[in-house]
Amino acid sequence: MKSAVSSLVSSKNQSHSAISRPILQHSSKPISQTTFFIPTIPRNTKNLYSQRYKKLQIRPNSTSVMASSFKPEQASVPPALPLPTPPVTKFNIGLCQLSVTPDKGRNIGRARKAIEEAAQKGAQLVLLPEIWNSPYSNDSFPVYAEDIDAGGDASPSTAMLSEVSSRLKITIVGGSIPERCGDKLYNTCCVFGTDGKLKAKHRKIHLFDIDIPGKITFMESKTLTAGETPTIVDTDVGRIGIGICYDIRFQELAMIYAARGAHLLCYPGAFNMTTGPLHWELLQRARAMDNQLYVATCSPARDAGAGYVAWGHSTLVGPFGEVLATTEHDEDIIIAEIDYSILEHRRASLPFAKQRRGDLYQLVDLQRLNSN
């Protein structure tokens, strides 16, 4: 065995000398005149290879075997739900990129005005930013937190959202605010229907704990508790999956929403000046393209003097990963059209659902699995 290996190493060295050196020295010889030495593997070494790696050898009929083992229906557990027929085919979404100040009353009033303006411009669905009623800081979260379940004076921010959605007959994905529940704080998004009733409440699942030396350090977990439930809600403008900011980085959550039949994913978020330029649009387009649905995001406007500076650039992305509408970093309102009729067309063009390898991998939705 030792002599066989030595012979192989020697042959490899000869091969390297003959092939690599002329190329590295930019030989002027035509490739047809260049000498190549193909090392001869000793017989006993070839036999050893055949015995040890026999199972890895490709068989002539391997392609047909693999094709017959595709099990797309088993790639999601429980099986993915068919895309439901939405209540509307086309509608306008409004993304309200808001300036946030330490004045909570001012923040609530500005959000109300922006929602009303978006509705006047034809928006049937309005999306607000992450933490729009409070500065984004661990010191501020406990001070500005509201008891959403108690409502009324205990939660003036959601009381406003409820009143406006009912009066204007629109659906509101209310960004997020700090929520107090018992002795815990959450980063929470509330969805209100056209009747003003709270349809869903999403608590941020993935907390924003990062440390990029010399750039940014932030630990939401110092004050906030992580949510434990994916949130998908049927509204008058379709089935919507909800995530908050850092949640967008985890493709599994978006895949679960897609497997539950979501038409649209909404992510209120406040990416920063370090990760925003690199990842904000990239992640939105990836989530939309991978799952072949719409993705809408809404950020606070940028305040260079704040303790946490938001990147801005609220955006709507289509199911082909195309940016349909976006803004810069100032306070702004975007109105853009969503057309669900193209979802099936995009999915027919790239039939991911029929090509998933259920024989190799599975997405397991534990919440659905345990509820059956």
Coordinates of N, CA, C and O in Angstrom, one line a residue, residues 68-129:
S68 N -37.9 9.6 -10.7 CA -39.0 8.9 -10.2 C -39.2 9.1 -8.7 O -40.2 8.9 -8.1
S69 N -38.1 9.6 -8.0 CA -38.2 9.8 -6.5 C -38.6 11.1 -6.1 O -38.7 11.4 -4.9
F70 N -38.8 12.1 -7.1 CA -39.3 13.4 -6.7 C -40.6 13.3 -6.0 O -41.5 12.6 -6.5
K71 N -40.8 14.0 -4.9 CA -42.0 13.9 -4.1 C -42.4 15.4 -3.7 O -42.3 15.7 -2.5
P72 N -42.8 16.2 -4.6 CA -43.1 17.6 -4.3 C -44.2 17.7 -3.3 O -44.2 18.7 -2.5
E73 N -45.1 16.8 -3.3 CA -46.2 16.9 -2.4 C -45.8 16.7 -0.9 O -46.5 17.0 0.0
Q74 N -44.6 16.1 -0.7 CA -44.1 15.8 0.6 C -43.0 16.8 1.0 O -42.4 16.7 2.1
A75 N -42.8 17.8 0.2 CA -41.8 18.8 0.6 C -42.2 19.8 1.7 O -41.4 20.5 2.2
S76 N -43.5 19.8 2.0 CA -44.0 20.6 3.1 C -44.9 19.7 4.0 O -45.7 19.0 3.5
V77 N -44.6 19.8 5.3 CA -45.4 19.0 6.2 C -46.0 19.9 7.3 O -45.3 20.6 8.0
P78 N -47.4 19.9 7.4 CA -48.4 19.3 6.5 C -48.2 19.8 5.0 O -47.5 20.8 4.8
P79 N -48.9 19.2 4.1 CA -48.8 19.6 2.7 C -49.1 21.1 2.5 O -50.0 21.6 3.3
A80 N -48.5 21.8 1.6 CA -48.8 23.2 1.3 C -50.2 23.4 0.9 O -50.8 22.5 0.2
L81 N -50.8 24.4 1.3 CA -52.2 24.8 0.9 C -52.2 25.4 -0.4 O -51.3 26.1 -0.8
P82 N -53.2 25.1 -1.2 CA -53.3 25.8 -2.5 C -53.5 27.3 -2.3 O -54.1 27.7 -1.3
L83 N -53.1 28.1 -3.2 CA -53.3 29.5 -3.1 C -54.8 29.8 -3.2 O -55.4 29.5 -4.1
P84 N -55.3 30.5 -2.1 CA -56.7 30.7 -2.1 C -57.1 31.9 -3.1 O -56.3 32.7 -3.4
T85 N -58.3 31.9 -3.5 CA -58.8 32.9 -4.3 C -59.0 34.2 -3.5 O -59.7 34.2 -2.5
P86 N -58.3 35.3 -3.8 CA -58.3 36.5 -3.0 C -59.7 37.2 -3.2 O -60.3 37.1 -4.2
P87 N -60.1 38.0 -2.2 CA -61.3 38.8 -2.3 C -61.3 39.8 -3.4 O -62.3 40.2 -3.9
V88 N -60.1 40.3 -3.7 CA -59.9 41.3 -4.8 C -58.7 40.8 -5.7 O -57.9 40.1 -5.2
T89 N -58.8 41.2 -6.9 CA -57.6 40.9 -7.8 C -56.6 42.0 -7.8 O -55.4 41.7 -7.7
K90 N -57.1 43.2 -7.9 CA -56.2 44.4 -7.8 C -56.6 45.4 -6.8 O -57.8 45.6 -6.5
F91 N -55.6 46.0 -6.1 CA -55.8 47.0 -5.2 C -54.6 47.8 -5.0 O -53.5 47.4 -5.4
N92 N -54.7 49.0 -4.3 CA -53.6 49.8 -4.0 C -53.1 49.7 -2.6 O -54.0 49.6 -1.7
I93 N -51.8 49.6 -2.4 CA -51.2 49.6 -1.0 C -50.5 50.9 -0.8 O -50.0 51.5 -1.7
G94 N -50.6 51.4 0.4 CA -49.9 52.6 0.8 C -48.9 52.3 1.8 O -49.1 51.6 2.9
L95 N -47.6 52.7 1.6 CA -46.5 52.5 2.5 C -46.2 53.9 3.1 O -45.8 54.8 2.4
C96 N -46.4 54.1 4.4 CA -46.3 55.4 5.1 C -44.9 55.4 5.8 O -44.8 54.9 6.9
Q97 N -43.9 56.0 5.2 CA -42.6 56.1 5.8 C -42.6 57.4 6.7 O -42.7 58.5 6.2
L98 N -42.6 57.2 8.0 CA -42.9 58.3 9.0 C -41.6 58.7 9.7 O -40.8 57.9 10.1
S99 N -41.5 60.0 10.0 CA -40.5 60.5 10.9 C -41.0 60.2 12.4 O -42.2 60.3 12.7
V100 N -40.1 59.8 13.2 CA -40.4 59.4 14.6 C -39.7 60.4 15.5 O -38.5 60.6 15.4
T101 N -40.4 60.9 16.5 CA -39.8 61.8 17.5 C -40.0 61.3 18.9 O -40.8 60.3 19.1
P102 N -39.4 61.9 19.9 CA -39.7 61.5 21.3 C -41.1 61.9 21.8 O -41.5 61.5 22.8
D103 N -41.9 62.7 21.0 CA -43.2 63.1 21.3 C -44.2 62.1 20.8 O -44.6 62.0 19.6
K104 N -44.7 61.2 21.7 CA -45.6 60.2 21.3 C -46.9 60.7 20.7 O -47.4 60.1 19.7
G105 N -47.5 61.7 21.3 CA -48.7 62.3 20.8 C -48.5 62.8 19.3 O -49.4 62.6 18.5
R106 N -47.4 63.4 19.1 CA -47.1 63.9 17.7 C -46.9 62.7 16.8 O -47.4 62.8 15.7
N107 N -46.3 61.6 17.2 CA -46.1 60.4 16.4 C -47.5 59.8 16.0 O -47.7 59.4 14.8
I108 N -48.4 59.8 17.0 CA -49.7 59.2 16.7 C -50.5 60.1 15.7 O -51.1 59.6 14.8
G109 N -50.4 61.4 15.9 CA -51.1 62.3 15.1 C -50.6 62.3 13.6 O -51.3 62.4 12.7
R110 N -49.2 62.2 13.5 CA -48.6 62.1 12.2 C -49.0 60.8 11.5 O -49.2 60.8 10.3
A111 N -49.0 59.7 12.2 CA -49.4 58.5 11.6 C -50.9 58.5 11.1 O -51.2 58.0 10.0
R112 N -51.8 59.1 11.9 CA -53.2 59.3 11.5 C -53.3 60.1 10.2 O -54.0 59.6 9.3
K113 N -52.6 61.2 10.2 CA -52.6 62.0 9.0 C -52.1 61.3 7.7 O -52.7 61.4 6.6
A114 N -51.0 60.5 7.9 CA -50.5 59.8 6.8 C -51.4 58.7 6.3 O -51.6 58.5 5.1
I115 N -52.1 58.0 7.2 CA -53.0 57.0 6.8 C -54.2 57.6 6.0 O -54.6 57.1 5.0
E116 N -54.7 58.7 6.5 CA -55.8 59.4 5.9 C -55.4 59.8 4.5 O -56.1 59.7 3.5
E117 N -54.2 60.3 4.3 CA -53.7 60.8 3.0 C -53.5 59.6 2.1 O -53.9 59.7 0.9
A118 N -53.0 58.5 2.6 CA -52.9 57.3 1.7 C -54.2 56.8 1.2 O -54.4 56.4 0.1
A119 N -55.2 56.8 2.1 CA -56.6 56.4 1.8 C -57.2 57.3 0.8 O -57.9 56.9 -0.2
Q120 N -57.0 58.6 0.9 CA -57.5 59.6 -0.1 C -56.9 59.3 -1.5 O -57.5 59.6 -2.5
K121 N -55.7 58.8 -1.5 CA -55.0 58.5 -2.8 C -55.4 57.1 -3.3 O -54.8 56.7 -4.3
G122 N -56.3 56.4 -2.6 CA -56.8 55.2 -3.2 C -56.3 53.9 -2.5 O -56.6 52.8 -2.9
A123 N -55.5 54.0 -1.4 CA -55.0 52.8 -0.8 C -56.1 52.1 0.0 O -56.8 52.7 0.8
Q124 N -56.2 50.8 -0.3 CA -57.1 49.9 0.5 C -56.4 49.2 1.6 O -57.0 48.7 2.5
L125 N -55.1 49.1 1.5 CA -54.3 48.6 2.6 C -53.1 49.6 2.9 O -52.5 50.1 2.0
V126 N -52.9 49.8 4.2 CA -51.9 50.8 4.6 C -50.9 50.1 5.5 O -51.4 49.4 6.4
L127 N -49.6 50.2 5.3 CA -48.6 49.6 6.1 C -47.8 50.7 6.8 O -47.4 51.7 6.1
L128 N -47.6 50.6 8.1 CA -46.8 51.6 8.8 C -45.4 51.0 9.2 O -45.2 49.8 9.1
P129 N -44.5 51.8 9.7 CA -43.1 51.3 10.0 C -43.0 50.6 11.3 O -44.0 50.5 12.1

